[in-house]
Amino acid sequence: MAGSSGSSNGDHKRPLQDCSSYAQEHAKKRVRISTRAEHTYAPYHDGYQWRKYGQKMIRGNTYPRCYYRCTFHQDHGCPATKHVEQTNSQDPPLFRVIYTNEHTCSGNYVSDYMASSIHIQQIADASLRKAEMEISSLTHCGAGHGLIKEEKDAIVSSLLTVINGCDVATSDVGHAAVQENTPALMARNSYEATPSVSPVPLEASDELKMDFVEPLDLGWFIEYTQTG
DNA sequence: AAAATTTGACCTGT
DNA sequence: ACAGGTCAAATTTT
């Protein structure tokens, strides 16, 4: 909808431009400093602000690859870019993120704490649903696998504690990030749009929360693929 | 209205 | 010719 300012569809062809200048620009941009790959459940919340500039289906991949560059690419000429592709349809889905070039901008970084908190919530969210399913199945198949009622209650209670503690991070940061359109996440994006919980800092003294925080750093398996 | 995303066209390397 | 990466007009969201 929107605009409707005349121009019908079909004519958004880019005018042919001087090939040589185009090539020069690309040549400049290809001065690649470094790349690294990272596998994460939270590809869109890594502490930086990104602007999406393209999406492409990659041969052999089930999911599209999305291309992002630093929000301050224009303002400060920050060369950092990344592309993100979903690698599976698990819950939560795992993503592969390729970072290219380092940030030269300042003021872009949101903080690891905020970014990882969102990350944590995604996983806690999925964990709770898994636990609920498991408990449900145990309940229904009578004999169960040896979990007594107190244990089940403890699991649910712990997960709820974790999630409540992590709700904090969704208050604002998520909106600065790009919208996700990968099918597996679309169904679960609603939590980002509902900053319902008041900001309360995570308490380092809470052992339950810290147990979760520890192994959930943003870089799960960082593979440095290339340098220079 | 401004900012961000979508998406087909375009460019380059292989 | 094909695949991957980028551009930019159109469209959507804030």
mmCIF file of C-alpha atoms (C1' of nucleotides) in Angstrom:
data_model
loop_
_atom_site.group_PDB
_atom_site.id
_atom_site.type_symbol
_atom_site.label_atom_id
_atom_site.label_comp_id
_atom_site.label_asym_id
_atom_site.label_seq_id
_atom_site.Cartn_x
_atom_site.Cartn_y
_atom_site.Cartn_z
ATOM 1 C CA MET A 1 0.000 0.000 0.000
ATOM 2 C CA ALA A 2 1.534 3.302 1.022
ATOM 3 C CA GLY A 3 2.867 5.748 -1.516
ATOM 4 C CA SER A 4 0.915 4.793 -4.588
ATOM 5 C CA SER A 5 2.741 7.701 -6.129
ATOM 6 C CA GLY A 6 2.179 6.919 -9.726
ATOM 7 C CA SER A 7 4.825 4.535 -10.927
ATOM 8 C CA SER A 8 3.222 1.221 -11.584
ATOM 9 C CA ASN A 9 5.040 -1.976 -10.886
ATOM 10 C CA GLY A 10 7.493 -3.499 -13.262
ATOM 11 C CA ASP A 11 9.489 -0.398 -13.978
ATOM 12 C CA HIS A 12 11.856 -0.505 -11.067
ATOM 13 C CA LYS A 13 14.685 -1.277 -13.377
ATOM 14 C CA ARG A 14 17.878 0.352 -12.345
ATOM 15 C CA PRO A 15 19.240 2.653 -15.046
ATOM 16 C CA LEU A 16 22.397 1.342 -16.607
ATOM 17 C CA GLN A 17 25.382 2.921 -15.033
ATOM 18 C CA ASP A 18 28.979 3.426 -15.937
ATOM 19 C CA CYS A 19 30.428 -0.040 -15.666
ATOM 20 C CA SER A 20 33.919 1.125 -14.896
ATOM 21 C CA SER A 21 32.916 3.225 -11.904
ATOM 22 C CA TYR A 22 30.750 0.430 -10.656
ATOM 23 C CA ALA A 23 33.659 -1.950 -10.886
ATOM 24 C CA GLN A 24 35.892 0.488 -9.061
ATOM 25 C CA GLU A 25 33.477 0.757 -6.196
ATOM 26 C CA HIS A 26 33.309 -2.974 -5.911
ATOM 27 C CA ALA A 27 37.039 -3.244 -6.071
ATOM 28 C CA LYS A 28 37.301 -0.909 -3.112
ATOM 29 C CA LYS A 29 34.748 -2.851 -1.144
ATOM 30 C CA ARG A 30 36.556 -6.100 -1.722
ATOM 31 C CA VAL A 31 39.408 -5.020 0.489
ATOM 32 C CA ARG A 32 38.532 -7.656 3.002
ATOM 33 C CA ILE A 33 40.147 -7.498 6.380
ATOM 34 C CA SER A 34 38.816 -10.585 8.068
ATOM 35 C CA THR A 35 35.973 -13.011 8.172
ATOM 36 C CA ARG A 36 34.795 -15.381 10.804
ATOM 37 C CA ALA A 37 31.880 -17.743 11.111
ATOM 38 C CA GLU A 38 29.779 -18.167 14.190
ATOM 39 C CA HIS A 39 26.974 -20.543 15.038
ATOM 40 C CA THR A 40 24.353 -19.065 17.261
ATOM 41 C CA TYR A 41 20.711 -19.166 18.185
ATOM 42 C CA ALA A 42 20.575 -15.391 18.270
ATOM 43 C CA PRO A 43 21.987 -14.140 14.982
ATOM 44 C CA TYR A 44 20.163 -10.843 15.115
ATOM 45 C CA HIS A 45 21.157 -9.792 18.613
ATOM 46 C CA ASP A 46 24.906 -9.685 18.760
ATOM 47 C CA GLY A 47 25.226 -6.275 20.322
ATOM 48 C CA TYR A 48 25.459 -4.317 17.093
ATOM 49 C CA GLN A 49 22.890 -2.623 14.934
ATOM 50 C CA TRP A 50 22.566 -3.942 11.398
ATOM 51 C CA ARG A 51 20.731 -2.886 8.283
ATOM 52 C CA LYS A 52 19.570 -5.549 5.900
ATOM 53 C CA TYR A 53 20.534 -4.894 2.301
ATOM 54 C CA GLY A 54 19.794 -8.144 0.541
ATOM 55 C CA GLN A 55 18.592 -11.685 0.655
ATOM 56 C CA LYS A 56 19.440 -14.587 -1.563
ATOM 57 C CA MET A 57 18.667 -18.241 -1.876
ATOM 58 C CA ILE A 58 21.953 -20.070 -1.883
ATOM 59 C CA ARG A 59 22.250 -23.181 -3.985
ATOM 60 C CA GLY A 60 21.741 -26.289 -1.900
ATOM 61 C CA ASN A 61 20.456 -24.385 1.114
ATOM 62 C CA THR A 62 16.971 -24.766 2.481
ATOM 63 C CA TYR A 63 16.867 -21.283 3.899
ATOM 64 C CA PRO A 64 17.792 -17.947 2.362
ATOM 65 C CA ARG A 65 20.941 -16.057 3.242
ATOM 66 C CA CYS A 66 20.335 -12.548 4.516
ATOM 67 C CA TYR A 67 22.900 -9.811 4.077
ATOM 68 C CA TYR A 68 23.442 -7.067 6.627
ATOM 69 C CA ARG A 69 25.792 -4.155 7.006
ATOM 70 C CA CYS A 70 26.444 -1.922 9.952
ATOM 71 C CA THR A 71 23.758 0.692 10.492
ATOM 72 C CA PHE A 72 26.515 3.290 10.529
ATOM 73 C CA HIS A 73 27.895 2.241 7.170
ATOM 74 C CA GLN A 74 26.810 5.545 5.651
ATOM 75 C CA ASP A 75 27.356 7.847 8.620
ATOM 76 C CA HIS A 76 30.757 6.634 9.682
ATOM 77 C CA GLY A 77 31.780 4.454 6.802
ATOM 78 C CA CYS A 78 31.858 1.421 9.050
ATOM 79 C CA PRO A 79 32.841 -1.548 6.844
ATOM 80 C CA ALA A 80 31.405 -4.296 9.036
ATOM 81 C CA THR A 81 28.992 -6.659 7.339
ATOM 82 C CA LYS A 82 27.541 -10.018 8.094
ATOM 83 C CA HIS A 83 25.294 -12.563 6.498
ATOM 84 C CA VAL A 84 23.006 -14.961 8.271
ATOM 85 C CA GLU A 85 21.586 -18.286 7.236
ATOM 86 C CA GLN A 86 19.464 -20.708 9.172
ATOM 87 C CA THR A 87 21.086 -24.116 9.297
ATOM 88 C CA ASN A 88 18.254 -26.250 10.611
ATOM 89 C CA SER A 89 14.664 -26.179 11.726
ATOM 90 C CA GLN A 90 15.198 -27.270 15.281
ATOM 91 C CA ASP A 91 13.722 -25.417 18.201
ATOM 92 C CA PRO A 92 15.357 -23.047 18.586
ATOM 93 C CA PRO A 93 16.788 -23.012 15.074
ATOM 94 C CA LEU A 94 20.519 -22.676 14.735
ATOM 95 C CA PHE A 95 22.010 -20.015 12.497
ATOM 96 C CA ARG A 96 25.357 -19.573 10.872
ATOM 97 C CA VAL A 97 26.603 -16.019 10.856
ATOM 98 C CA ILE A 98 29.549 -14.886 8.771
ATOM 99 C CA TYR A 99 31.103 -11.637 9.944
ATOM 100 C CA THR A 100 33.243 -9.651 7.553
ATOM 101 C CA ASN A 101 35.418 -6.723 8.632
ATOM 102 C CA GLU A 102 35.551 -5.147 12.064
ATOM 103 C CA HIS A 103 33.423 -2.263 13.257
ATOM 104 C CA THR A 104 35.077 1.118 13.058
ATOM 105 C CA CYS A 105 32.034 2.960 14.296
ATOM 106 C CA SER A 106 31.380 3.887 17.900
ATOM 107 C CA GLY A 107 28.088 4.008 19.686
ATOM 108 C CA ASN A 108 26.763 1.051 17.801
ATOM 109 C CA TYR A 109 27.519 -1.529 20.416
ATOM 110 C CA VAL A 110 24.551 -2.231 22.653
ATOM 111 C CA SER A 111 26.323 -4.457 25.197
ATOM 112 C CA ASP A 112 26.930 -8.138 25.452
ATOM 113 C CA TYR A 113 24.748 -8.284 28.477
ATOM 114 C CA MET A 114 21.671 -7.080 26.681
ATOM 115 C CA ALA A 115 22.341 -9.081 23.562
ATOM 116 C CA SER A 116 23.073 -12.303 25.377
ATOM 117 C CA SER A 117 20.055 -11.866 27.592
ATOM 118 C CA ILE A 118 17.847 -11.997 24.548
ATOM 119 C CA HIS A 119 19.803 -15.003 23.401
ATOM 120 C CA ILE A 120 19.251 -16.671 26.741
ATOM 121 C CA GLN A 121 15.564 -16.057 26.646
ATOM 122 C CA GLN A 122 15.233 -17.703 23.265
ATOM 123 C CA ILE A 123 16.823 -20.854 24.566
ATOM 124 C CA ALA A 124 15.039 -20.784 27.875
ATOM 125 C CA ASP A 125 11.817 -20.395 25.983
ATOM 126 C CA ALA A 126 12.528 -23.441 23.865
ATOM 127 C CA SER A 127 13.755 -25.405 26.863
ATOM 128 C CA LEU A 128 10.576 -24.756 28.739
ATOM 129 C CA ARG A 129 8.471 -26.004 25.875
ATOM 130 C CA LYS A 130 10.600 -29.128 25.585
ATOM 131 C CA ALA A 131 10.330 -29.755 29.293
ATOM 132 C CA GLU A 132 6.609 -29.255 29.188
ATOM 133 C CA MET A 133 6.292 -31.730 26.361
ATOM 134 C CA GLU A 134 8.421 -34.254 28.166
ATOM 135 C CA ILE A 135 6.544 -33.878 31.381
ATOM 136 C CA SER A 136 3.307 -34.114 29.516
ATOM 137 C CA SER A 137 4.349 -37.371 27.903
ATOM 138 C CA LEU A 138 5.563 -38.751 31.200
ATOM 139 C CA THR A 139 2.297 -37.897 32.790
ATOM 140 C CA HIS A 140 0.319 -39.573 30.087
ATOM 141 C CA CYS A 141 2.250 -42.800 29.760
ATOM 142 C CA GLY A 142 1.693 -43.781 33.339
ATOM 143 C CA ALA A 143 4.912 -45.469 34.373
ATOM 144 C CA GLY A 144 7.089 -42.568 33.320
ATOM 145 C CA HIS A 145 10.866 -42.618 33.482
ATOM 146 C CA GLY A 146 11.290 -42.436 37.192
ATOM 147 C CA LEU A 147 10.630 -38.727 37.667
ATOM 148 C CA ILE A 148 8.666 -38.128 40.786
ATOM 149 C CA LYS A 149 6.173 -35.323 41.028
ATOM 150 C CA GLU A 150 8.503 -33.135 43.091
ATOM 151 C CA GLU A 151 11.159 -33.374 40.395
ATOM 152 C CA LYS A 152 8.781 -32.378 37.662
ATOM 153 C CA ASP A 153 7.613 -29.432 39.670
ATOM 154 C CA ALA A 154 11.182 -28.410 40.315
ATOM 155 C CA ILE A 155 12.000 -28.463 36.602
ATOM 156 C CA VAL A 156 9.073 -26.301 35.694
ATOM 157 C CA SER A 157 9.751 -23.971 38.554
ATOM 158 C CA SER A 158 13.398 -23.581 37.575
ATOM 159 C CA LEU A 159 12.617 -22.849 33.960
ATOM 160 C CA LEU A 160 10.020 -20.310 34.886
ATOM 161 C CA THR A 161 12.522 -18.613 37.130
ATOM 162 C CA VAL A 162 15.020 -18.453 34.322
ATOM 163 C CA ILE A 163 12.558 -17.036 31.866
ATOM 164 C CA ASN A 164 11.257 -14.445 34.243
ATOM 165 C CA GLY A 165 14.788 -13.363 34.930
ATOM 166 C CA CYS A 166 15.583 -13.009 31.272
ATOM 167 C CA ASP A 167 12.460 -11.172 30.227
ATOM 168 C CA VAL A 168 14.365 -8.060 31.081
ATOM 169 C CA ALA A 169 16.257 -7.827 27.870
ATOM 170 C CA THR A 170 13.369 -7.645 25.492
ATOM 171 C CA SER A 171 12.403 -4.180 26.576
ATOM 172 C CA ASP A 172 14.126 -2.216 23.896
ATOM 173 C CA VAL A 173 17.136 -3.709 22.216
ATOM 174 C CA GLY A 174 15.206 -6.021 19.996
ATOM 175 C CA HIS A 175 13.581 -3.219 18.123
ATOM 176 C CA ALA A 176 16.840 -1.818 16.928
ATOM 177 C CA ALA A 177 17.598 -5.090 15.286
ATOM 178 C CA VAL A 178 16.287 -6.328 12.012
ATOM 179 C CA GLN A 179 13.048 -8.154 11.597
ATOM 180 C CA GLU A 180 13.372 -11.836 11.136
ATOM 181 C CA ASN A 181 11.511 -13.495 8.315
ATOM 182 C CA THR A 182 12.776 -17.027 8.606
ATOM 183 C CA PRO A 183 9.790 -19.330 8.914
ATOM 184 C CA ALA A 184 10.997 -21.067 12.035
ATOM 185 C CA LEU A 185 11.304 -17.811 13.910
ATOM 186 C CA MET A 186 8.335 -15.937 12.578
ATOM 187 C CA ALA A 187 6.049 -17.887 14.823
ATOM 188 C CA ARG A 188 8.051 -16.935 17.857
ATOM 189 C CA ASN A 189 8.875 -13.314 17.224
ATOM 190 C CA SER A 190 5.915 -12.086 19.171
ATOM 191 C CA TYR A 191 7.898 -11.885 22.368
ATOM 192 C CA GLU A 192 10.058 -9.187 20.852
ATOM 193 C CA ALA A 193 7.110 -7.003 20.144
ATOM 194 C CA THR A 194 5.789 -7.095 23.679
ATOM 195 C CA PRO A 195 8.048 -5.264 26.061
ATOM 196 C CA SER A 196 5.815 -6.177 28.909
ATOM 197 C CA VAL A 197 8.296 -6.712 31.676
ATOM 198 C CA SER A 198 9.832 -3.818 33.525
ATOM 199 C CA PRO A 199 13.616 -3.621 33.309
ATOM 200 C CA VAL A 200 15.176 -5.377 36.256
ATOM 201 C CA PRO A 201 18.857 -6.257 36.155
ATOM 202 C CA LEU A 202 19.845 -9.880 36.316
ATOM 203 C CA GLU A 203 21.206 -10.750 39.717
ATOM 204 C CA ALA A 204 24.580 -12.390 39.631
ATOM 205 C CA SER A 205 23.751 -14.102 42.904
ATOM 206 C CA ASP A 206 21.028 -16.166 41.379
ATOM 207 C CA GLU A 207 22.657 -19.515 40.768
ATOM 208 C CA LEU A 208 19.923 -20.759 38.513
ATOM 209 C CA LYS A 209 20.320 -17.885 36.143
ATOM 210 C CA MET A 210 24.058 -18.009 36.159
ATOM 211 C CA ASP A 211 24.011 -21.702 35.348
ATOM 212 C CA PHE A 212 22.166 -20.790 32.219
ATOM 213 C CA VAL A 213 24.264 -17.810 31.356
ATOM 214 C CA GLU A 214 27.568 -19.593 31.510
ATOM 215 C CA PRO A 215 27.334 -21.924 28.507
ATOM 216 C CA LEU A 216 25.248 -19.586 26.401
ATOM 217 C CA ASP A 217 27.806 -17.112 25.268
ATOM 218 C CA LEU A 218 27.037 -15.649 21.866
ATOM 219 C CA GLY A 219 29.817 -17.553 20.178
ATOM 220 C CA TRP A 220 28.999 -21.191 20.319
ATOM 221 C CA PHE A 221 31.510 -22.543 17.921
ATOM 222 C CA ILE A 222 33.500 -19.753 16.449
ATOM 223 C CA GLU A 223 35.430 -20.905 13.454
ATOM 224 C CA TYR A 224 37.905 -18.424 12.107
ATOM 225 C CA THR A 225 37.692 -19.189 8.464
ATOM 226 C CA GLN A 226 39.974 -16.611 6.993
ATOM 227 C CA THR A 227 42.128 -13.673 7.837
ATOM 228 C CA GLY A 228 43.793 -11.129 5.693
ATOM 229 C "C1'" DA B 1 7.752 11.697 7.222
ATOM 230 C "C1'" DA B 2 11.598 9.058 8.066
ATOM 231 C "C1'" DA B 3 13.674 4.753 8.626
ATOM 232 C "C1'" DA B 4 13.925 0.005 7.549
ATOM 233 C "C1'" DT B 5 12.869 -3.953 4.685
ATOM 234 C "C1'" DT B 6 11.725 -6.391 0.430
ATOM 235 C "C1'" DT B 7 12.891 -7.997 -3.892
ATOM 236 C "C1'" DG B 8 14.173 -8.169 -8.753
ATOM 237 C "C1'" DA B 9 17.851 -6.344 -11.457
ATOM 238 C "C1'" DC B 10 22.507 -5.843 -12.008
ATOM 239 C "C1'" DC B 11 27.596 -6.832 -11.430
ATOM 240 C "C1'" DT B 12 31.683 -9.801 -10.731
ATOM 241 C "C1'" DG B 13 34.293 -13.956 -10.371
ATOM 242 C "C1'" DT B 14 34.664 -18.656 -11.679
ATOM 243 C "C1'" DA C 1 26.291 -19.483 -17.951
ATOM 244 C "C1'" DC C 2 25.863 -19.751 -13.170
ATOM 245 C "C1'" DA C 3 26.226 -18.496 -8.344
ATOM 246 C "C1'" DG C 4 26.953 -15.232 -4.940
ATOM 247 C "C1'" DG C 5 26.922 -10.448 -3.525
ATOM 248 C "C1'" DT C 6 25.085 -5.697 -3.933
ATOM 249 C "C1'" DC C 7 22.061 -1.909 -5.462
ATOM 250 C "C1'" DA C 8 18.078 0.759 -5.311
ATOM 251 C "C1'" DA C 9 13.009 1.528 -6.251
ATOM 252 C "C1'" DA C 10 9.002 0.070 -4.125
ATOM 253 C "C1'" DT C 11 6.854 -1.099 -0.099
ATOM 254 C "C1'" DT C 12 6.221 -1.551 4.787
ATOM 255 C "C1'" DT C 13 6.967 -0.211 9.451
ATOM 256 C "C1'" DT C 14 7.748 3.054 13.075
#
